């Protein structure tokens, strides 16, 4: 593991302005210079990272990639360029190798959300009713990944033929619902006692649907 050059020196060297030239000499060629600079960038007192407090402020403002992390093994802060994917977790290769050797490897994955027993039972019930991932997630108000976890945990899987059959049934049900709405809207339009907005509320559809059907009846 990398060690800073200041280890073993009197800490007062870095806090007494008259001794800052000596501190600068110690900081030269330090393997953790940038990490130290990033750690003390907001500290207005010590000489750190090879810079005075004012110099660190200027450096911080001029640094384009102001992204910092903290090593999960040794605690040092380090600077890294913005990038997609998982951020760095270790300040150096030595820390990463030491963590692997000690079995201390960590990930940035968030813990899985807990699902109540009632929600799980309801999800299983919906599966037996022919619900897929999207429909079950919408009905339960949870994510599709959570529904998938429940289905997989109970070994609930369907063949492609079963999925196609369910998809066909859902399409038929949707078509039947659209037909029922159309009949109701045409009946109310023929009576002429409600406005399009009121008809839309009664038929549980969009106002544009009412206008479209009315236009078709007038043609």
mmCIF file of C-alpha atoms in Angstrom:
data_model
loop_
_atom_site.group_PDB
_atom_site.id
_atom_site.type_symbol
_atom_site.label_atom_id
_atom_site.label_comp_id
_atom_site.label_asym_id
_atom_site.label_seq_id
_atom_site.Cartn_x
_atom_site.Cartn_y
_atom_site.Cartn_z
ATOM 1 C CA UNK A 1 0.000 0.000 0.000
ATOM 2 C CA UNK A 2 1.282 3.474 -0.816
ATOM 3 C CA UNK A 3 2.544 5.563 2.094
ATOM 4 C CA UNK A 4 2.644 9.401 2.133
ATOM 5 C CA UNK A 5 6.005 11.113 2.469
ATOM 6 C CA UNK A 6 4.781 13.029 5.518
ATOM 7 C CA UNK A 7 4.383 9.886 7.613
ATOM 8 C CA UNK A 8 6.628 10.168 10.638
ATOM 9 C CA UNK A 9 7.128 13.936 10.325
ATOM 10 C CA UNK A 10 5.927 16.526 12.820
ATOM 11 C CA UNK A 11 2.353 17.567 11.793
ATOM 12 C CA UNK A 12 3.058 21.125 12.940
ATOM 13 C CA UNK A 13 5.291 21.543 9.881
ATOM 14 C CA UNK A 14 2.143 21.732 7.729
ATOM 15 C CA UNK A 15 0.299 24.180 9.990
ATOM 16 C CA UNK A 16 3.017 26.739 10.720
ATOM 17 C CA UNK A 17 3.376 29.124 7.783
ATOM 18 C CA UNK A 18 7.032 29.760 8.542
ATOM 19 C CA UNK A 19 7.719 26.045 8.004
ATOM 20 C CA UNK A 20 5.762 25.640 4.788
ATOM 21 C CA UNK A 21 8.948 25.648 2.617
ATOM 22 C CA UNK A 22 9.996 22.549 4.564
ATOM 23 C CA UNK A 23 6.539 21.060 4.035
ATOM 24 C CA UNK A 24 6.794 21.693 0.300
ATOM 25 C CA UNK A 25 10.050 19.742 0.199
ATOM 26 C CA UNK A 26 8.379 16.814 1.963
ATOM 27 C CA UNK A 27 5.439 16.849 -0.466
ATOM 28 C CA UNK A 28 7.678 16.623 -3.530
ATOM 29 C CA UNK A 29 7.452 13.246 -5.279
ATOM 30 C CA UNK A 30 4.818 12.052 -2.796
ATOM 31 C CA UNK A 31 2.912 9.090 -4.329
ATOM 32 C CA UNK A 32 -0.335 10.348 -2.758
ATOM 33 C CA UNK A 33 0.012 14.001 -3.704
ATOM 34 C CA UNK A 34 -3.297 14.334 -5.606
ATOM 35 C CA UNK A 35 -5.191 12.266 -3.047
ATOM 36 C CA UNK A 36 -3.934 14.529 -0.251
ATOM 37 C CA UNK A 37 -4.768 17.633 -2.264
ATOM 38 C CA UNK A 38 -8.310 16.428 -2.861
ATOM 39 C CA UNK A 39 -8.747 15.470 0.797
ATOM 40 C CA UNK A 40 -7.678 18.897 2.106
ATOM 41 C CA UNK A 41 -9.103 21.030 -0.709
ATOM 42 C CA UNK A 42 -11.673 22.641 1.617
ATOM 43 C CA UNK A 43 -9.398 22.904 4.658
ATOM 44 C CA UNK A 44 -8.215 26.554 5.016
ATOM 45 C CA UNK A 45 -5.360 25.850 7.456
ATOM 46 C CA UNK A 46 -2.646 23.357 6.471
ATOM 47 C CA UNK A 47 -0.147 23.114 3.672
ATOM 48 C CA UNK A 48 -1.252 19.901 1.944
ATOM 49 C CA UNK A 49 -0.946 18.241 -1.406
ATOM 50 C CA UNK A 50 2.033 20.429 -2.239
ATOM 51 C CA UNK A 51 -0.112 23.572 -2.092
ATOM 52 C CA UNK A 52 -1.101 26.335 0.269
ATOM 53 C CA UNK A 53 -4.822 26.741 1.091
ATOM 54 C CA UNK A 54 -5.221 29.564 -1.465
ATOM 55 C CA UNK A 55 -3.458 27.517 -4.131
ATOM 56 C CA UNK A 56 -5.759 24.585 -3.447
ATOM 57 C CA UNK A 57 -8.813 26.821 -3.874
ATOM 58 C CA UNK A 58 -7.527 27.967 -7.261
ATOM 59 C CA UNK A 59 -6.700 24.394 -8.226
ATOM 60 C CA UNK A 60 -10.135 23.192 -7.184
ATOM 61 C CA UNK A 61 -11.904 25.867 -9.228
ATOM 62 C CA UNK A 62 -9.788 25.267 -12.307
ATOM 63 C CA UNK A 63 -10.079 21.489 -12.195
ATOM 64 C CA UNK A 64 -12.464 20.444 -14.947
ATOM 65 C CA UNK A 65 -13.132 16.906 -13.731
ATOM 66 C CA UNK A 66 -14.038 17.627 -10.109
ATOM 67 C CA UNK A 67 -15.128 14.100 -9.313
ATOM 68 C CA UNK A 68 -13.786 12.552 -6.128
ATOM 69 C CA UNK A 69 -14.061 9.179 -4.507
ATOM 70 C CA UNK A 70 -12.890 7.627 -1.252
ATOM 71 C CA UNK A 71 -10.982 4.372 -1.111
ATOM 72 C CA UNK A 72 -13.093 1.788 0.730
ATOM 73 C CA UNK A 73 -9.957 0.164 2.126
ATOM 74 C CA UNK A 74 -7.610 2.929 3.289
ATOM 75 C CA UNK A 75 -10.005 5.904 3.285
ATOM 76 C CA UNK A 76 -7.935 8.203 1.056
ATOM 77 C CA UNK A 77 -9.844 10.539 -1.267
ATOM 78 C CA UNK A 78 -8.830 10.479 -4.895
ATOM 79 C CA UNK A 79 -9.728 12.342 -8.058
ATOM 80 C CA UNK A 80 -10.980 10.637 -11.185
ATOM 81 C CA UNK A 81 -12.382 11.694 -14.548
ATOM 82 C CA UNK A 82 -16.169 11.384 -15.083
ATOM 83 C CA UNK A 83 -17.066 8.067 -16.653
ATOM 84 C CA UNK A 84 -20.054 5.824 -17.171
ATOM 85 C CA UNK A 85 -20.553 2.643 -15.200
ATOM 86 C CA UNK A 86 -19.374 1.711 -11.730
ATOM 87 C CA UNK A 87 -17.088 4.312 -10.094
ATOM 88 C CA UNK A 88 -13.676 3.500 -8.675
ATOM 89 C CA UNK A 89 -13.640 2.003 -5.207
ATOM 90 C CA UNK A 90 -9.903 1.822 -4.519
ATOM 91 C CA UNK A 91 -7.250 4.517 -4.725
ATOM 92 C CA UNK A 92 -4.578 2.217 -6.129
ATOM 93 C CA UNK A 93 -3.920 -1.226 -7.526
ATOM 94 C CA UNK A 94 -2.251 -2.162 -4.243
ATOM 95 C CA UNK A 95 -5.425 -1.437 -2.271
ATOM 96 C CA UNK A 96 -7.570 -3.390 -4.709
ATOM 97 C CA UNK A 97 -5.254 -6.411 -4.661
ATOM 98 C CA UNK A 98 -5.058 -6.286 -0.865
ATOM 99 C CA UNK A 99 -8.849 -6.188 -0.639
ATOM 100 C CA UNK A 100 -9.187 -9.210 -2.939
ATOM 101 C CA UNK A 101 -6.563 -11.092 -0.965
ATOM 102 C CA UNK A 102 -8.356 -10.367 2.326
ATOM 103 C CA UNK A 103 -11.801 -11.156 0.902
ATOM 104 C CA UNK A 104 -12.957 -7.584 1.476
ATOM 105 C CA UNK A 105 -14.177 -6.852 -2.060
ATOM 106 C CA UNK A 106 -17.259 -4.658 -2.155
ATOM 107 C CA UNK A 107 -19.746 -3.578 -4.765
ATOM 108 C CA UNK A 108 -21.794 -0.435 -5.297
ATOM 109 C CA UNK A 109 -25.044 -2.316 -5.778
ATOM 110 C CA UNK A 110 -27.948 -1.033 -3.763
ATOM 111 C CA UNK A 111 -29.688 -3.486 -1.438
ATOM 112 C CA UNK A 112 -32.803 -5.063 -2.889
ATOM 113 C CA UNK A 113 -36.047 -3.494 -1.785
ATOM 114 C CA UNK A 114 -38.007 -5.568 0.711
ATOM 115 C CA UNK A 115 -41.328 -6.939 -0.498
ATOM 116 C CA UNK A 116 -44.114 -7.597 1.959
ATOM 117 C CA UNK A 117 -45.721 -11.022 2.256
ATOM 118 C CA UNK A 118 -49.084 -9.623 1.146
ATOM 119 C CA UNK A 119 -47.577 -8.144 -2.024
ATOM 120 C CA UNK A 120 -45.782 -11.399 -2.762
ATOM 121 C CA UNK A 121 -48.953 -13.455 -2.345
ATOM 122 C CA UNK A 122 -50.896 -11.026 -4.496
ATOM 123 C CA UNK A 123 -48.229 -11.239 -7.203
ATOM 124 C CA UNK A 124 -48.459 -15.043 -7.195
ATOM 125 C CA UNK A 125 -52.242 -14.779 -7.437
ATOM 126 C CA UNK A 126 -51.955 -12.436 -10.415
ATOM 127 C CA UNK A 127 -49.581 -14.836 -12.134
ATOM 128 C CA UNK A 128 -52.162 -17.620 -11.863
ATOM 129 C CA UNK A 129 -54.733 -15.215 -13.317
ATOM 130 C CA UNK A 130 -52.569 -14.839 -16.423
ATOM 131 C CA UNK A 131 -50.834 -11.554 -15.603
ATOM 132 C CA UNK A 132 -47.435 -10.881 -17.120
ATOM 133 C CA UNK A 133 -44.601 -8.782 -15.713
ATOM 134 C CA UNK A 134 -45.859 -5.418 -16.951
ATOM 135 C CA UNK A 135 -49.489 -5.926 -15.988
ATOM 136 C CA UNK A 136 -48.615 -7.327 -12.560
ATOM 137 C CA UNK A 137 -46.138 -4.523 -11.867
ATOM 138 C CA UNK A 138 -48.732 -1.901 -12.800
ATOM 139 C CA UNK A 139 -51.429 -3.575 -10.697
ATOM 140 C CA UNK A 140 -49.171 -3.906 -7.656
ATOM 141 C CA UNK A 141 -47.445 -0.536 -8.004
ATOM 142 C CA UNK A 142 -43.929 -2.019 -7.910
ATOM 143 C CA UNK A 143 -41.142 -2.384 -10.463
ATOM 144 C CA UNK A 144 -41.002 -5.155 -13.055
ATOM 145 C CA UNK A 145 -37.702 -6.359 -11.590
ATOM 146 C CA UNK A 146 -39.426 -6.872 -8.216
ATOM 147 C CA UNK A 147 -42.210 -8.840 -9.875
ATOM 148 C CA UNK A 148 -39.624 -10.920 -11.724
ATOM 149 C CA UNK A 149 -37.882 -11.669 -8.410
ATOM 150 C CA UNK A 150 -41.159 -12.929 -6.948
ATOM 151 C CA UNK A 151 -41.999 -15.064 -9.983
ATOM 152 C CA UNK A 152 -38.496 -16.544 -10.125
ATOM 153 C CA UNK A 153 -38.469 -17.162 -6.373
ATOM 154 C CA UNK A 154 -41.652 -19.256 -6.680
ATOM 155 C CA UNK A 155 -40.544 -20.977 -9.869
ATOM 156 C CA UNK A 156 -43.361 -19.411 -11.862
ATOM 157 C CA UNK A 157 -42.429 -19.678 -15.510
ATOM 158 C CA UNK A 158 -44.442 -19.977 -18.708
ATOM 159 C CA UNK A 159 -43.570 -21.501 -22.033
ATOM 160 C CA UNK A 160 -43.552 -19.374 -25.165
ATOM 161 C CA UNK A 161 -46.855 -20.941 -26.254
ATOM 162 C CA UNK A 162 -48.435 -19.987 -22.934
ATOM 163 C CA UNK A 163 -47.116 -16.434 -23.207
ATOM 164 C CA UNK A 164 -48.487 -16.152 -26.746
ATOM 165 C CA UNK A 165 -51.868 -17.445 -25.583
ATOM 166 C CA UNK A 166 -52.003 -14.953 -22.719
ATOM 167 C CA UNK A 167 -50.978 -12.142 -25.063
ATOM 168 C CA UNK A 168 -53.766 -13.125 -27.439
ATOM 169 C CA UNK A 169 -56.287 -13.213 -24.617
ATOM 170 C CA UNK A 170 -55.165 -9.801 -23.395
ATOM 171 C CA UNK A 171 -55.502 -8.417 -26.910
ATOM 172 C CA UNK A 172 -58.987 -9.891 -27.239
ATOM 173 C CA UNK A 173 -60.008 -8.429 -23.892
ATOM 174 C CA UNK A 174 -58.693 -5.021 -24.892
ATOM 175 C CA UNK A 175 -60.554 -5.191 -28.197
ATOM 176 C CA UNK A 176 -63.751 -6.178 -26.381
ATOM 177 C CA UNK A 177 -63.314 -3.270 -23.952
ATOM 178 C CA UNK A 178 -62.856 -0.825 -26.846
ATOM 179 C CA UNK A 179 -65.968 -2.197 -28.502
ATOM 180 C CA UNK A 180 -68.015 -1.794 -25.301
ATOM 181 C CA UNK A 181 -66.810 1.793 -24.916
ATOM 182 C CA UNK A 182 -67.687 2.522 -28.532
ATOM 183 C CA UNK A 183 -71.225 1.190 -28.145
ATOM 184 C CA UNK A 184 -71.773 3.192 -24.970
ATOM 185 C CA UNK A 185 -70.410 6.417 -26.504
ATOM 186 C CA UNK A 186 -72.554 6.028 -29.636
ATOM 187 C CA UNK A 187 -75.638 5.401 -27.519
ATOM 188 C CA UNK A 188 -75.039 8.520 -25.394
ATOM 189 C CA UNK A 189 -74.281 10.628 -28.463
ATOM 190 C CA UNK A 190 -77.513 9.457 -30.058
ATOM 191 C CA UNK A 191 -79.459 10.522 -26.986
ATOM 192 C CA UNK A 192 -77.830 13.962 -27.165
ATOM 193 C CA UNK A 193 -78.290 14.765 -23.470
ATOM 194 C CA UNK A 194 -74.643 14.985 -22.364
ATOM 195 C CA UNK A 195 -71.647 16.943 -23.490
ATOM 196 C CA UNK A 196 -68.559 15.141 -24.872
ATOM 197 C CA UNK A 197 -66.761 15.715 -21.568
ATOM 198 C CA UNK A 198 -69.619 14.140 -19.603
ATOM 199 C CA UNK A 199 -69.793 11.213 -22.015
ATOM 200 C CA UNK A 200 -66.062 10.646 -21.644
ATOM 201 C CA UNK A 201 -66.465 10.465 -17.869
ATOM 202 C CA UNK A 202 -69.393 8.057 -18.113
ATOM 203 C CA UNK A 203 -67.651 5.803 -20.642
ATOM 204 C CA UNK A 204 -64.274 6.047 -18.899
ATOM 205 C CA UNK A 205 -62.450 7.104 -22.042
ATOM 206 C CA UNK A 206 -60.634 10.101 -23.453
ATOM 207 C CA UNK A 207 -62.580 13.098 -24.815
ATOM 208 C CA UNK A 208 -60.748 12.679 -28.124
ATOM 209 C CA UNK A 209 -62.306 9.222 -28.411
ATOM 210 C CA UNK A 210 -65.769 10.741 -28.073
ATOM 211 C CA UNK A 211 -65.024 13.352 -30.754
ATOM 212 C CA UNK A 212 -63.626 10.689 -33.070
ATOM 213 C CA UNK A 213 -66.722 8.494 -32.725
ATOM 214 C CA UNK A 214 -69.024 11.491 -33.181
ATOM 215 C CA UNK A 215 -67.160 12.426 -36.343
ATOM 216 C CA UNK A 216 -67.566 8.864 -37.646
ATOM 217 C CA UNK A 217 -71.319 8.928 -36.926
ATOM 218 C CA UNK A 218 -71.725 12.233 -38.773
ATOM 219 C CA UNK A 219 -69.899 10.943 -41.875
#
